[in-house]
mmCIF file of C-alpha atoms in Angstrom:
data_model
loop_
_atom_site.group_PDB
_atom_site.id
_atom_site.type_symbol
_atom_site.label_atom_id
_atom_site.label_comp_id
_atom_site.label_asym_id
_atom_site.label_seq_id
_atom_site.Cartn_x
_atom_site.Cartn_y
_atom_site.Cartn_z
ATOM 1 C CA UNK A 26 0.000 0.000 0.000
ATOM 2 C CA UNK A 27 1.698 3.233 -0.717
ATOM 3 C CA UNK A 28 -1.281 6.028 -0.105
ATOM 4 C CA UNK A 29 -2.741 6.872 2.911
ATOM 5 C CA UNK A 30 -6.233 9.038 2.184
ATOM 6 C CA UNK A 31 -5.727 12.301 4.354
ATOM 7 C CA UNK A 32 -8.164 14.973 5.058
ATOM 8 C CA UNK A 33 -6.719 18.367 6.368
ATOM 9 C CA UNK A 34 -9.546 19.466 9.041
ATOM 10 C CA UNK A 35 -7.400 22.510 10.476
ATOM 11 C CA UNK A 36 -6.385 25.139 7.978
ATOM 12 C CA UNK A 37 -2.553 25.470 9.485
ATOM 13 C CA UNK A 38 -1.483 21.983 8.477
ATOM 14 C CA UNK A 39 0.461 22.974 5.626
ATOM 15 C CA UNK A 40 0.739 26.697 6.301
ATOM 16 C CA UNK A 41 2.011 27.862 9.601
ATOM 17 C CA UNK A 42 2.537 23.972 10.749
ATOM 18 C CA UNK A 43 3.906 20.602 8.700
ATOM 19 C CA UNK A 44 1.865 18.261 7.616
ATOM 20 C CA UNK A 45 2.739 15.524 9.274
ATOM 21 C CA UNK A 46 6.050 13.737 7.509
ATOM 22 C CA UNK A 47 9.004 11.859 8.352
ATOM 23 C CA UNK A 48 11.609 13.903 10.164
ATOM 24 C CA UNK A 49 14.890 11.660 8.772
ATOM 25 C CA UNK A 50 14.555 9.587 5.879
ATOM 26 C CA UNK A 51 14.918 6.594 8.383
ATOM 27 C CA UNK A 52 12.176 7.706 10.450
ATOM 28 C CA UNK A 53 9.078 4.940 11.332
ATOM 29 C CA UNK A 54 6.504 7.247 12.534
ATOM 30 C CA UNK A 55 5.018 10.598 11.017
ATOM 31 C CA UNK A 56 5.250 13.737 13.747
ATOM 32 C CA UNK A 57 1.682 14.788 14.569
ATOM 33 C CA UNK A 58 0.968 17.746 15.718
ATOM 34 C CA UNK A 59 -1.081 19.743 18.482
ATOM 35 C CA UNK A 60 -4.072 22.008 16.647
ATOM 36 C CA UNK A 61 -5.440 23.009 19.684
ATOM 37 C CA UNK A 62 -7.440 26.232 19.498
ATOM 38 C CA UNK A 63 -6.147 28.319 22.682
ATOM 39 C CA UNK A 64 -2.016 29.313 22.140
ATOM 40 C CA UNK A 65 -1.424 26.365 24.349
ATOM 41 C CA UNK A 66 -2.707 24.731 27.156
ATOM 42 C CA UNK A 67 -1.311 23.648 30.646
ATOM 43 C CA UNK A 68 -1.399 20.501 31.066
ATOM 44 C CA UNK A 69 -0.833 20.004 35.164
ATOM 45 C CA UNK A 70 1.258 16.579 36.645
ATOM 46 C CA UNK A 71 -1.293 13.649 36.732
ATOM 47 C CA UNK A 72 -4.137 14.995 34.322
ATOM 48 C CA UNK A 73 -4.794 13.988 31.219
ATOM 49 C CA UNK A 74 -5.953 15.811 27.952
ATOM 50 C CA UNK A 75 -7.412 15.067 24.432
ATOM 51 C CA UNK A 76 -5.650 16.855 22.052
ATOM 52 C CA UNK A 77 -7.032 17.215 17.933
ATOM 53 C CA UNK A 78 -4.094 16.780 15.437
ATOM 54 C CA UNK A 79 -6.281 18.926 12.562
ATOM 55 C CA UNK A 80 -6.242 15.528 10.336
ATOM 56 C CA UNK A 81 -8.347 12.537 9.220
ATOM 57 C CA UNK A 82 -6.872 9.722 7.913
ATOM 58 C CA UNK A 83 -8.679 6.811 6.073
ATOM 59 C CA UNK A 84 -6.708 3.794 5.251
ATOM 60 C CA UNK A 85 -9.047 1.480 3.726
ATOM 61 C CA UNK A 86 -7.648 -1.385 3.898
ATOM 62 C CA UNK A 87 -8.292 -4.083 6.515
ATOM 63 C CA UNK A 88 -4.972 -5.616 6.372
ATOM 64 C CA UNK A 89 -3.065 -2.080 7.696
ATOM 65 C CA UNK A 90 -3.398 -0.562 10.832
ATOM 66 C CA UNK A 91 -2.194 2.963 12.334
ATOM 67 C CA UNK A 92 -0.334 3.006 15.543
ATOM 68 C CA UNK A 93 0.203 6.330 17.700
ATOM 69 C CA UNK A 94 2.944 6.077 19.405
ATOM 70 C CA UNK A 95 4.474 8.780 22.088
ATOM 71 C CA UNK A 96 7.868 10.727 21.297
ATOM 72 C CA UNK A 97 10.553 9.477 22.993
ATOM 73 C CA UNK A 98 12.248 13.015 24.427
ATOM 74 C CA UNK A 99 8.623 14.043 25.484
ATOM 75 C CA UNK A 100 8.229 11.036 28.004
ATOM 76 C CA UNK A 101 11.783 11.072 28.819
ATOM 77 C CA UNK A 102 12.264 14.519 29.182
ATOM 78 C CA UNK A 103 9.182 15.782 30.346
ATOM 79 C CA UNK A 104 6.922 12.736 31.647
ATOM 80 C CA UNK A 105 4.463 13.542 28.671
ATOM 81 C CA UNK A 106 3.000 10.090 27.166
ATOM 82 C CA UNK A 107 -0.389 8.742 25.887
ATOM 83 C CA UNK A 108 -2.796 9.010 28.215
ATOM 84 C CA UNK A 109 -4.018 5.040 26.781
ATOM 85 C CA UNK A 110 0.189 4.174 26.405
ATOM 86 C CA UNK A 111 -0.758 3.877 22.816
ATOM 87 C CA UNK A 112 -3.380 4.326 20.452
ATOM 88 C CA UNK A 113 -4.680 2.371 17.350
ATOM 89 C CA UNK A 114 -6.868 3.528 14.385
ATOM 90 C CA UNK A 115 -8.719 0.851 12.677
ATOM 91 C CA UNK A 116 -8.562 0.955 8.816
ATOM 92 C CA UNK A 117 -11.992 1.868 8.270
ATOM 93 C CA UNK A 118 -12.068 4.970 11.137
ATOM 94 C CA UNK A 119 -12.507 8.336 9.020
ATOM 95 C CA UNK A 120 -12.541 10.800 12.235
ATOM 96 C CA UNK A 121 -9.932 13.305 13.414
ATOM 97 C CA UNK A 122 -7.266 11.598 15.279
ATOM 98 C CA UNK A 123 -7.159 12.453 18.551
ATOM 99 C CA UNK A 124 -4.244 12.081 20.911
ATOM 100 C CA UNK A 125 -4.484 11.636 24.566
ATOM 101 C CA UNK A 126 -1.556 13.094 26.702
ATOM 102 C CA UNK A 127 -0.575 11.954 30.058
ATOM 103 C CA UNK A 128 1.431 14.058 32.038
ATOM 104 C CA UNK A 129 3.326 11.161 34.482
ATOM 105 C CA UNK A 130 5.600 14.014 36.166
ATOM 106 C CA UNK A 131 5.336 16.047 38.875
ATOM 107 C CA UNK A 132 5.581 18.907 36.836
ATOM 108 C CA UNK A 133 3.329 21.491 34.780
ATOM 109 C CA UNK A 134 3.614 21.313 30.997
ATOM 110 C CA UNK A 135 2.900 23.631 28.497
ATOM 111 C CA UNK A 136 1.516 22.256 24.986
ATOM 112 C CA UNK A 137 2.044 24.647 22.430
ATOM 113 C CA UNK A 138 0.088 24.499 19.593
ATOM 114 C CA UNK A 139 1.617 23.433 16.701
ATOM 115 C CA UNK A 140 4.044 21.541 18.464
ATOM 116 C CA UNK A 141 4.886 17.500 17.836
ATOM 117 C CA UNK A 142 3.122 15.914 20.309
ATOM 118 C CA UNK A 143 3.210 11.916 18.736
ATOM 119 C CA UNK A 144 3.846 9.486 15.902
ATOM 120 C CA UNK A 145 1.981 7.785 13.587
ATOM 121 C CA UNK A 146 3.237 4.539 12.424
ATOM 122 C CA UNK A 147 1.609 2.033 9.854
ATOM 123 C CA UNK A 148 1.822 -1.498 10.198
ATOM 124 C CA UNK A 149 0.450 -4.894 8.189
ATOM 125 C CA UNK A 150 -2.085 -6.285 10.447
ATOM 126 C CA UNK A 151 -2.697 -10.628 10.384
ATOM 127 C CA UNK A 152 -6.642 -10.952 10.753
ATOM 128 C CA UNK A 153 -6.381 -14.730 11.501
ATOM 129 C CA UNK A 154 -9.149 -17.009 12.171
ATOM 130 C CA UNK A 155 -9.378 -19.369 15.391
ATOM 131 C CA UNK A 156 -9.185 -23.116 15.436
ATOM 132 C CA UNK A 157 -10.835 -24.666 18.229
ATOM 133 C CA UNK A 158 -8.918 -27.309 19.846
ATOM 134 C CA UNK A 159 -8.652 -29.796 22.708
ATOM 135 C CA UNK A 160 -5.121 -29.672 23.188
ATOM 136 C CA UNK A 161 -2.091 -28.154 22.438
ATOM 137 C CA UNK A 162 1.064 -29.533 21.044
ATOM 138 C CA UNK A 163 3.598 -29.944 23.923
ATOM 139 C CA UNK A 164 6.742 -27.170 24.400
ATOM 140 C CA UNK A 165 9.373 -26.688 26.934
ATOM 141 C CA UNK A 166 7.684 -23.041 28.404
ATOM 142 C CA UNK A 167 3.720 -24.704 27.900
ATOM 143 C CA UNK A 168 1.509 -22.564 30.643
ATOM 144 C CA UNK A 169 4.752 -20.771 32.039
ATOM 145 C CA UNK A 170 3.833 -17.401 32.542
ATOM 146 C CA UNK A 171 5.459 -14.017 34.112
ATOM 147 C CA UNK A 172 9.304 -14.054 34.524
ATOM 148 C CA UNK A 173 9.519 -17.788 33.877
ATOM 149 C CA UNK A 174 13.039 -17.313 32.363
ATOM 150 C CA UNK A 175 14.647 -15.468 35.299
ATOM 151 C CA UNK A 176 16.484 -12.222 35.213
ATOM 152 C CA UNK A 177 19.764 -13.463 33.848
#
């Protein structure tokens, strides 16, 4: 699949902000952006905040998924993450994609708008069917769960 359908719902993509693109030419995820009304928006330590990117995306295709993913220096940085630790559009979604941010620290933030506030990856998506079975077929972990393997 090489096009994505896109639908510009905030008149600065494109003019006082960038669409959303690949900052490196080895870059995964496209930089979305905050197109919040207000100049910017506090965002106080522990509360959470939906925040519009000005964009709809429709993929149309069941077998490709979009994945929003936080930026690194955000969360690191600042304790700003997804308020759901990571968000997933279905192919056949058409709305404006929302992000929810999460601010972990103890510490006001300021959003800006304009400013990149995620990433949006694309990946293939398996859409297998289930077998109903009786048994399994016997390995060496079989129902060994949490830290089965040790540390080390």
């Amino acid at each position: 699949m090489k096009y994505i359908k896109i639908k510009i719902l905030d008149s600065r993509l494109g003019t006082e902000y960038s669409l959303p693109n690949y900052a490196t030419r080895g870059s995964s995820g496209l930089d979305l952006r905050a197109c919040i009304q207000k100049n910017s928006i506090d965002l106080l330590s522990n509360q959470t905040v939906l925040i519009p990117t000005g964009l709809a995306i429709y993929i149309d295709n069941s077998y490709v998924t979009a994945i929003i993913l936080p930026r690194s220096g955000l969360g690191h940085n600042y304790g700003i993450v997804l308020g759901n630790l990571i968000g997933l559009i279905d192919s056949d979604y058409q709305g404006q994609i929302m992000v929810s941010l999460w601010n972990r620290s103890d510490k006001c933030f300021t959003i800006h708008a304009g400013i990149r506030i995620a990433q949006l990856v694309f990946v293939p998506i398996l859409r297998p069917e289930f077998k109903i079975v009786k048994k399994f077929a016997s390995t060496s972990r079989k129902e060994k769960g949490f830290g089965h393997s040790g540390m080390k």
